[in-house]
């Protein structure tokens, strides 16, 4: 029976931290190892450690079984290729209906491969013979036409010669006529060769023949009407039929070699007409017989493949499963008695009970007399990171993991990314018309997700399908920010009421805010539509979006610093709280937190103070009077205090932490000097010596290295506070670019086409507008905003608290078995 191991039975509810992990050891009796590993693979909650890392794959215990599994996988790939060629689809796997033994499957696959190979070999031979007979039939027809035409021409010329009583031979008369007109004692017997040559080689074939025989041949070619199947390659090839007349064996030898070089297939052609007819009939009969035989062979092959297809998925799953099991068994250590195997691995604490249940079931089902032993080991190794995700949160977690996997139980940025990533994207992409287009495209992927999951998608569609819920959140937030910006394909709408401003008189309607008077309360939600089309549109929206970008950036960077506090508290690192979190928070907010406060005060009071001037002279001339740039009483004193705090926080970050680390190291190792006891066994002494060396290596403290590291960290934060804040201005820049591009497409394309009062121009303009909107704004701009939001999270946000130097929990699970690549 399994024993040992504690822990809960349910996952942790702390979303910010990875699951608590434990290093466990399982001692499995030899007779139940295979079934135990199989049950653990079904459970999928144990990541095995390789206890045989020093051994090569060929030296491991189960190398032979893995080789057998690889051979079975090769046979299954062969079957899949054959089914693909025959256009036969596999049936869905029915994994629970029947249980097929691994050895039986190996024998069955071998028999099926041998049978299918034999059937394919016979079919190939028959198909080659069939193609040769078709070519022979074509040659008989074409060569017969040559001879018939030559005989008819020769007979006509003979009659003409006899009529003219002329013994001269025309240069244009054929060889057959010359044979008839010459003295029988001087006639030369001509040989002939016939066959087919590829059409693209026909001209070169003719030239080489002429040169090789010095013109002492007669060649006749004619293209075949339809492409024929080449017996050697099995491909459809356009060919020419040819007949060559030659004299002498030497010429014949040359012609045969040239035919072989040009892949010209030769076929015998009888000169006697009766034999020609007999050959045609015989070949036609053989073609009919072979066609029937080939059809029967293909039917038999399809029958075999259909039988394979019905069980293919089950066999494939079993072969992959067995290979995975034996790979895992090779990671286990064999006990010296060879009666049990020892496994070590990482598992979540909550999975202890489930793992023990699986071990107990394996013991019972394998009828083992000895149960597996389960125990938790103490270790200083860093455990893997395991976040439980679902189909909604997986894509957001992948965004974080692409930068780096969180250290064990480090705060997980993925929780915040679910909201902040699509929101920052939407700040740059804000247009509720474009947002609706994205939403409709995403809803299609979500509604059909079950059907799409079973289909093979292209690379781009696969990426969109995997990130469908990220795109959904991006679309929803884009609609929200688009309503705030009051832009629908760049067109403003008064959805939430009337504008707060009206014209004083008709003269103010010419795209200007001069002459506008405020007649009612401010527009309730978003930007007042009266700003669009006015002369103040660009300055107003620029100022709004730039200041909003700074506020959002400072807020997110402060969130990152606050998370670093929770990390320090969780890991009980008080030094990071007092000498990292506090000075960083003071420095950032003394400068850019103060700037954010000035922006809010300016918005609330309507002041015309120049914030650039305030921030610049806060450093250059902190004691000067602010004059018209003063936003509140006592501002000068506040600025002096904040500047002093910012200056103090830099050495606060730099100096104390390395000194305190050195002091802690000295206190921890004070008096920890060990001496060997007399009479100690040498092996024990060697182990103690090794332990002391390892301890010394791990605990060695280099003050200069620590100080330089802290100096780099401090400089990086101080400079980064400025550059990161400036980096958030990309929110303003991309939002402005998106809005202006949308306006250009609407004004210069759609409205221009509408103003021409021409139906054709309107249709053309509408098509150009749609393609420009989709191609530029919905594809390129979406990708651009996505990448910039990604950078803001990876660099500006995560570098405040996220180390990302962990490694993923990769359990042994049959559910994760994908396509194997050998």
CSV table of C-alpha atoms in Angstrom, one decimal, residues 224-532:
chain,number,residue,atom,x,y,z
A,224,UNK,CA,0.8,11.7,-79.1
A,225,UNK,CA,-2.6,13.4,-78.6
A,226,UNK,CA,-2.8,12.9,-74.8
A,227,UNK,CA,-0.1,12.6,-72.1
A,228,UNK,CA,0.8,9.0,-71.3
A,229,UNK,CA,1.8,7.4,-68.0
A,230,UNK,CA,5.5,6.8,-68.0
A,231,UNK,CA,6.2,3.2,-66.9
A,232,UNK,CA,9.3,4.1,-64.9
A,233,UNK,CA,8.3,7.3,-63.1
A,234,UNK,CA,4.6,6.7,-63.0
A,235,UNK,CA,3.9,10.3,-63.9
A,236,UNK,CA,1.9,11.7,-66.8
A,237,UNK,CA,4.3,12.8,-69.6
A,238,UNK,CA,3.7,14.3,-73.0
A,239,UNK,CA,5.6,12.2,-75.6
A,240,UNK,CA,6.3,11.9,-79.3
A,241,UNK,CA,6.0,8.6,-81.2
A,242,UNK,CA,9.0,7.9,-83.4
A,243,UNK,CA,10.1,5.4,-86.1
A,244,UNK,CA,13.8,5.2,-87.1
A,245,UNK,CA,15.1,3.4,-90.2
A,246,UNK,CA,18.8,2.6,-90.2
A,247,UNK,CA,21.3,0.4,-92.0
A,248,UNK,CA,23.8,-1.7,-90.2
A,249,UNK,CA,24.4,-3.1,-86.7
A,250,UNK,CA,26.8,-0.3,-85.8
A,251,UNK,CA,24.2,2.3,-86.4
A,252,UNK,CA,21.7,0.2,-84.4
A,253,UNK,CA,24.1,0.1,-81.4
A,254,UNK,CA,24.5,3.9,-81.4
A,255,UNK,CA,20.7,4.4,-81.7
A,256,UNK,CA,20.0,2.1,-78.8
A,257,UNK,CA,22.5,3.9,-76.6
A,258,UNK,CA,21.0,7.3,-77.5
A,259,UNK,CA,17.4,6.0,-76.8
A,260,UNK,CA,18.5,4.9,-73.3
A,261,UNK,CA,20.1,8.3,-72.7
A,262,UNK,CA,17.0,10.1,-73.6
A,263,UNK,CA,14.6,7.8,-71.7
A,264,UNK,CA,13.0,6.8,-75.0
A,265,UNK,CA,11.0,3.6,-74.5
A,266,UNK,CA,11.4,1.2,-77.5
A,267,UNK,CA,8.7,-1.3,-78.6
A,268,UNK,CA,8.9,-3.9,-81.5
A,269,UNK,CA,6.9,-3.2,-84.6
A,270,UNK,CA,6.2,-6.0,-87.1
A,271,UNK,CA,6.5,-4.9,-90.8
A,272,UNK,CA,3.8,-7.4,-91.9
A,273,UNK,CA,0.3,-5.8,-92.0
A,274,UNK,CA,-1.3,-9.0,-90.7
A,275,UNK,CA,1.1,-9.3,-87.8
A,276,UNK,CA,0.5,-5.6,-87.0
A,277,UNK,CA,-3.3,-6.2,-86.7
A,278,UNK,CA,-2.7,-9.3,-84.6
A,279,UNK,CA,-0.3,-7.4,-82.3
A,280,UNK,CA,-2.9,-4.6,-81.9
A,281,UNK,CA,-5.6,-7.1,-80.9
A,282,UNK,CA,-3.3,-9.0,-78.6
A,283,UNK,CA,-2.2,-5.8,-76.8
A,284,UNK,CA,-5.8,-4.6,-76.5
A,285,UNK,CA,-6.8,-7.9,-74.9
A,286,UNK,CA,-3.9,-7.8,-72.4
A,287,UNK,CA,-4.8,-4.1,-71.5
A,288,UNK,CA,-8.4,-5.1,-70.7
A,289,UNK,CA,-7.2,-8.1,-68.5
A,290,UNK,CA,-4.6,-6.0,-66.7
A,291,UNK,CA,-7.1,-3.2,-66.1
A,292,UNK,CA,-9.5,-5.7,-64.4
A,293,UNK,CA,-6.6,-7.2,-62.4
A,294,UNK,CA,-5.3,-3.7,-61.2
A,295,UNK,CA,-8.8,-2.7,-60.2
A,296,UNK,CA,-9.1,-5.9,-58.1
A,297,UNK,CA,-5.7,-5.2,-56.5
A,298,UNK,CA,-6.7,-1.6,-55.7
A,299,UNK,CA,-9.9,-2.8,-54.2
A,300,UNK,CA,-8.1,-5.3,-52.0
A,301,UNK,CA,-5.6,-2.6,-50.9
A,302,UNK,CA,-8.4,-0.2,-50.1
A,303,UNK,CA,-10.1,-2.9,-48.1
A,304,UNK,CA,-6.9,-3.4,-46.0
A,305,UNK,CA,-6.5,0.4,-45.5
A,306,UNK,CA,-10.1,0.8,-44.4
A,307,UNK,CA,-9.7,-1.9,-41.8
A,308,UNK,CA,-6.5,-0.1,-40.6
A,309,UNK,CA,-8.3,3.3,-40.6
A,310,UNK,CA,-11.0,2.0,-38.3
A,311,UNK,CA,-8.5,1.3,-35.5
A,312,UNK,CA,-5.6,3.6,-36.6
A,313,UNK,CA,-6.2,6.3,-33.9
A,314,UNK,CA,-6.4,3.7,-31.2
A,315,UNK,CA,-3.2,2.0,-32.3
A,316,UNK,CA,-1.4,5.4,-32.8
A,317,UNK,CA,-2.4,6.5,-29.3
A,318,UNK,CA,-1.3,3.2,-27.8
A,319,UNK,CA,2.1,3.3,-29.6
A,320,UNK,CA,2.7,6.9,-28.4
A,321,UNK,CA,1.6,6.0,-24.9
A,322,UNK,CA,3.9,3.0,-24.7
A,323,UNK,CA,6.8,5.0,-25.9
A,324,UNK,CA,6.2,7.7,-23.4
A,325,UNK,CA,5.9,5.1,-20.6
A,326,UNK,CA,9.2,3.5,-21.5
A,327,UNK,CA,10.9,6.9,-21.8
A,328,UNK,CA,9.7,7.6,-18.3
A,329,UNK,CA,10.8,4.2,-17.0
A,330,UNK,CA,14.3,5.0,-18.4
A,331,UNK,CA,14.4,7.9,-16.0
A,332,UNK,CA,13.9,5.7,-13.0
A,333,UNK,CA,16.7,4.2,-10.9
A,334,UNK,CA,16.9,0.4,-10.7
A,335,UNK,CA,17.3,-0.8,-7.1
A,336,UNK,CA,20.5,-2.9,-6.4
A,337,UNK,CA,18.2,-6.0,-5.9
A,338,UNK,CA,16.5,-5.3,-9.2
A,339,UNK,CA,13.2,-6.0,-7.6
A,340,UNK,CA,12.0,-2.4,-7.6
A,341,UNK,CA,12.5,0.9,-9.3
A,342,UNK,CA,12.9,4.3,-7.6
A,343,UNK,CA,11.3,7.4,-9.0
A,344,UNK,CA,11.7,11.0,-7.9
A,345,UNK,CA,9.8,14.0,-9.2
A,346,UNK,CA,7.9,17.2,-8.5
A,347,UNK,CA,4.2,17.3,-7.8
A,348,UNK,CA,1.8,19.9,-6.5
A,349,UNK,CA,1.1,19.5,-2.8
A,350,UNK,CA,-2.6,19.2,-3.4
A,351,UNK,CA,-2.0,16.1,-5.7
A,352,UNK,CA,-0.5,13.9,-2.9
A,353,UNK,CA,-3.8,12.0,-2.3
A,354,UNK,CA,-4.5,11.6,-6.0
A,355,UNK,CA,-1.0,10.2,-6.6
A,356,UNK,CA,-1.3,7.8,-3.7
A,357,UNK,CA,-4.7,6.6,-5.0
A,358,UNK,CA,-3.1,6.0,-8.4
A,359,UNK,CA,-0.3,4.0,-6.8
A,360,UNK,CA,-2.8,1.9,-4.9
A,361,UNK,CA,-4.9,1.1,-7.9
A,362,UNK,CA,-1.8,0.1,-9.9
A,363,UNK,CA,-0.8,-2.3,-7.1
A,364,UNK,CA,-4.3,-3.9,-7.0
A,365,UNK,CA,-4.7,-4.1,-10.8
A,366,UNK,CA,-1.2,-5.6,-11.3
A,367,UNK,CA,-1.8,-8.1,-8.5
A,368,UNK,CA,1.4,-7.2,-6.8
A,369,UNK,CA,2.0,-8.5,-3.4
A,370,UNK,CA,4.0,-5.4,-2.3
A,371,UNK,CA,2.6,-1.9,-2.6
A,372,UNK,CA,4.4,1.2,-3.8
A,373,UNK,CA,6.0,3.5,-1.2
A,374,UNK,CA,5.3,7.3,-1.5
A,375,UNK,CA,7.3,9.7,0.5
A,376,UNK,CA,8.1,13.5,0.5
A,377,UNK,CA,11.8,14.4,0.3
A,378,UNK,CA,13.4,17.5,1.8
A,379,UNK,CA,15.4,19.4,-0.7
A,380,UNK,CA,17.0,22.8,-1.4
A,381,UNK,CA,16.4,22.6,-5.1
A,382,UNK,CA,14.2,25.3,-6.7
A,383,UNK,CA,10.8,23.7,-7.6
A,384,UNK,CA,9.1,24.2,-11.0
A,385,UNK,CA,6.4,26.8,-11.4
A,386,UNK,CA,2.9,25.6,-11.9
A,387,UNK,CA,0.0,27.9,-12.6
A,388,UNK,CA,-3.4,26.3,-13.2
A,389,UNK,CA,-5.0,28.0,-16.2
A,390,UNK,CA,-8.2,27.5,-18.2
A,391,UNK,CA,-9.0,28.3,-21.9
A,392,UNK,CA,-9.5,32.0,-21.0
A,393,UNK,CA,-6.4,32.6,-18.9
A,394,UNK,CA,-4.0,30.4,-20.9
A,395,UNK,CA,-3.2,32.9,-23.6
A,396,UNK,CA,-2.5,35.7,-21.0
A,397,UNK,CA,-0.2,33.4,-19.1
A,398,UNK,CA,1.6,32.6,-22.3
A,399,UNK,CA,2.2,36.3,-22.9
A,400,UNK,CA,4.0,36.5,-19.5
A,401,UNK,CA,5.9,33.2,-20.0
A,402,UNK,CA,7.2,34.3,-23.4
A,403,UNK,CA,9.3,36.9,-21.4
A,404,UNK,CA,10.3,34.4,-18.7
A,405,UNK,CA,8.7,31.8,-16.5
A,406,UNK,CA,8.1,33.1,-13.0
A,407,UNK,CA,10.4,32.0,-10.2
A,408,UNK,CA,8.8,29.5,-7.8
A,409,UNK,CA,5.9,31.3,-6.0
A,410,UNK,CA,6.9,34.7,-7.4
A,411,UNK,CA,4.0,37.1,-7.9
A,412,UNK,CA,2.4,36.3,-11.3
A,413,UNK,CA,2.0,39.3,-13.6
A,414,UNK,CA,-0.5,37.2,-15.7
A,415,UNK,CA,-3.3,38.1,-13.2
A,416,UNK,CA,-2.9,41.8,-13.9
A,417,UNK,CA,-2.2,41.2,-17.6
A,418,UNK,CA,-5.8,40.0,-18.1
A,419,UNK,CA,-6.9,43.6,-17.6
A,420,UNK,CA,-3.9,45.8,-18.2
A,421,UNK,CA,-2.8,44.3,-21.5
A,422,UNK,CA,-6.1,44.7,-23.4
A,423,UNK,CA,-6.7,48.1,-21.8
A,424,UNK,CA,-3.3,49.5,-22.9
A,425,UNK,CA,-3.9,48.0,-26.3
A,426,UNK,CA,-7.3,49.8,-26.4
A,427,UNK,CA,-5.8,53.1,-25.4
A,428,UNK,CA,-3.7,53.0,-28.6
A,429,UNK,CA,-6.5,51.4,-30.8
A,430,UNK,CA,-9.5,53.2,-29.4
A,431,UNK,CA,-12.3,53.3,-32.0
A,432,UNK,CA,-15.6,51.6,-31.2
A,433,UNK,CA,-16.3,50.9,-34.9
A,434,UNK,CA,-13.0,49.1,-35.3
A,435,UNK,CA,-13.6,47.5,-31.9
A,436,UNK,CA,-16.9,46.0,-33.1
A,437,UNK,CA,-15.2,44.6,-36.2
A,438,UNK,CA,-12.6,42.9,-33.9
A,439,UNK,CA,-15.4,41.6,-31.6
A,440,UNK,CA,-17.3,40.0,-34.5
A,441,UNK,CA,-14.2,38.3,-35.8
A,442,UNK,CA,-13.4,37.0,-32.3
A,443,UNK,CA,-17.0,35.8,-31.6
A,444,UNK,CA,-16.8,33.7,-34.7
A,445,UNK,CA,-13.7,32.0,-33.4
A,446,UNK,CA,-15.2,31.5,-29.9
A,447,UNK,CA,-18.6,30.2,-31.2
A,448,UNK,CA,-17.0,27.7,-33.5
A,449,UNK,CA,-14.1,26.9,-31.1
A,450,UNK,CA,-15.0,23.2,-30.7
A,451,UNK,CA,-15.2,22.7,-34.5
A,452,UNK,CA,-12.0,24.7,-35.1
A,453,UNK,CA,-10.2,22.8,-32.4
A,454,UNK,CA,-10.5,19.6,-34.4
A,455,UNK,CA,-9.4,21.1,-37.7
A,456,UNK,CA,-5.9,21.7,-39.0
A,457,UNK,CA,-5.4,25.4,-39.2
A,458,UNK,CA,-2.7,27.5,-40.8
A,459,UNK,CA,-0.1,29.3,-38.7
A,460,UNK,CA,-1.8,32.6,-38.6
A,461,UNK,CA,-5.3,31.1,-37.9
A,462,UNK,CA,-3.7,28.9,-35.3
A,463,UNK,CA,-2.3,32.0,-33.5
A,464,UNK,CA,-5.6,33.8,-33.7
A,465,UNK,CA,-7.5,30.8,-32.4
A,466,UNK,CA,-5.1,30.4,-29.5
A,467,UNK,CA,-5.4,34.0,-28.5
A,468,UNK,CA,-9.1,34.4,-29.2
A,469,UNK,CA,-9.9,35.4,-25.6
A,470,UNK,CA,-7.1,38.0,-25.6
A,471,UNK,CA,-8.5,39.5,-28.8
A,472,UNK,CA,-12.0,39.4,-27.2
A,473,UNK,CA,-10.8,41.5,-24.3
A,474,UNK,CA,-8.9,43.8,-26.7
A,475,UNK,CA,-12.1,44.3,-28.7
A,476,UNK,CA,-14.2,45.0,-25.6
A,477,UNK,CA,-11.7,47.5,-24.2
A,478,UNK,CA,-11.4,49.1,-27.7
A,479,UNK,CA,-15.1,49.7,-27.8
A,480,UNK,CA,-14.9,51.3,-24.3
A,481,UNK,CA,-12.0,53.6,-25.1
A,482,UNK,CA,-13.5,54.3,-28.5
A,483,UNK,CA,-16.6,55.6,-26.7
A,484,UNK,CA,-14.4,57.7,-24.5
A,485,UNK,CA,-12.6,59.1,-27.6
A,486,UNK,CA,-16.0,59.4,-29.3
A,487,UNK,CA,-14.7,57.9,-32.5
A,488,UNK,CA,-16.6,55.5,-34.8
A,489,UNK,CA,-14.4,55.0,-37.9
A,490,UNK,CA,-13.2,58.5,-36.9
A,491,UNK,CA,-16.7,60.0,-36.9
A,492,UNK,CA,-18.0,61.5,-33.6
A,493,UNK,CA,-21.5,60.8,-32.4
A,494,UNK,CA,-23.5,62.4,-29.6
A,495,UNK,CA,-24.6,59.1,-28.1
A,496,UNK,CA,-24.7,60.3,-24.5
A,497,UNK,CA,-26.5,63.6,-24.9
A,498,UNK,CA,-26.1,67.0,-26.5
A,499,UNK,CA,-22.8,69.0,-26.7
A,500,UNK,CA,-22.1,71.3,-23.8
A,501,UNK,CA,-21.4,74.1,-26.3
A,502,UNK,CA,-23.5,76.0,-28.9
A,503,UNK,CA,-22.8,78.8,-31.4
A,504,UNK,CA,-23.2,82.3,-30.2
A,505,UNK,CA,-24.3,83.2,-33.8
A,506,UNK,CA,-24.2,81.5,-37.3
A,507,UNK,CA,-20.7,82.9,-38.0
A,508,UNK,CA,-19.1,80.4,-35.6
A,509,UNK,CA,-20.1,77.2,-37.6
A,510,UNK,CA,-16.9,77.3,-39.7
A,511,UNK,CA,-14.8,74.6,-38.1
A,512,UNK,CA,-13.7,76.7,-35.1
A,513,UNK,CA,-14.4,77.0,-31.4
A,514,UNK,CA,-14.4,80.8,-31.6
A,515,UNK,CA,-17.8,82.0,-30.8
A,516,UNK,CA,-18.9,78.8,-28.9
A,517,UNK,CA,-20.5,79.4,-25.5
A,518,UNK,CA,-21.2,76.8,-22.8
A,519,UNK,CA,-24.9,76.4,-22.5
A,520,UNK,CA,-25.2,73.2,-20.4
A,521,UNK,CA,-23.3,70.8,-18.2
A,522,UNK,CA,-20.2,69.0,-19.5
A,523,UNK,CA,-20.7,66.1,-22.0
A,524,UNK,CA,-21.5,63.2,-19.7
A,525,UNK,CA,-19.2,60.5,-21.1
A,526,UNK,CA,-16.1,60.8,-23.2
A,527,UNK,CA,-14.9,63.6,-25.5
A,528,UNK,CA,-17.5,66.2,-26.5
A,529,UNK,CA,-18.2,65.8,-30.2
A,530,UNK,CA,-17.9,69.6,-30.8
A,531,UNK,CA,-14.1,69.3,-30.6
A,532,UNK,CA,-14.0,67.2,-33.7
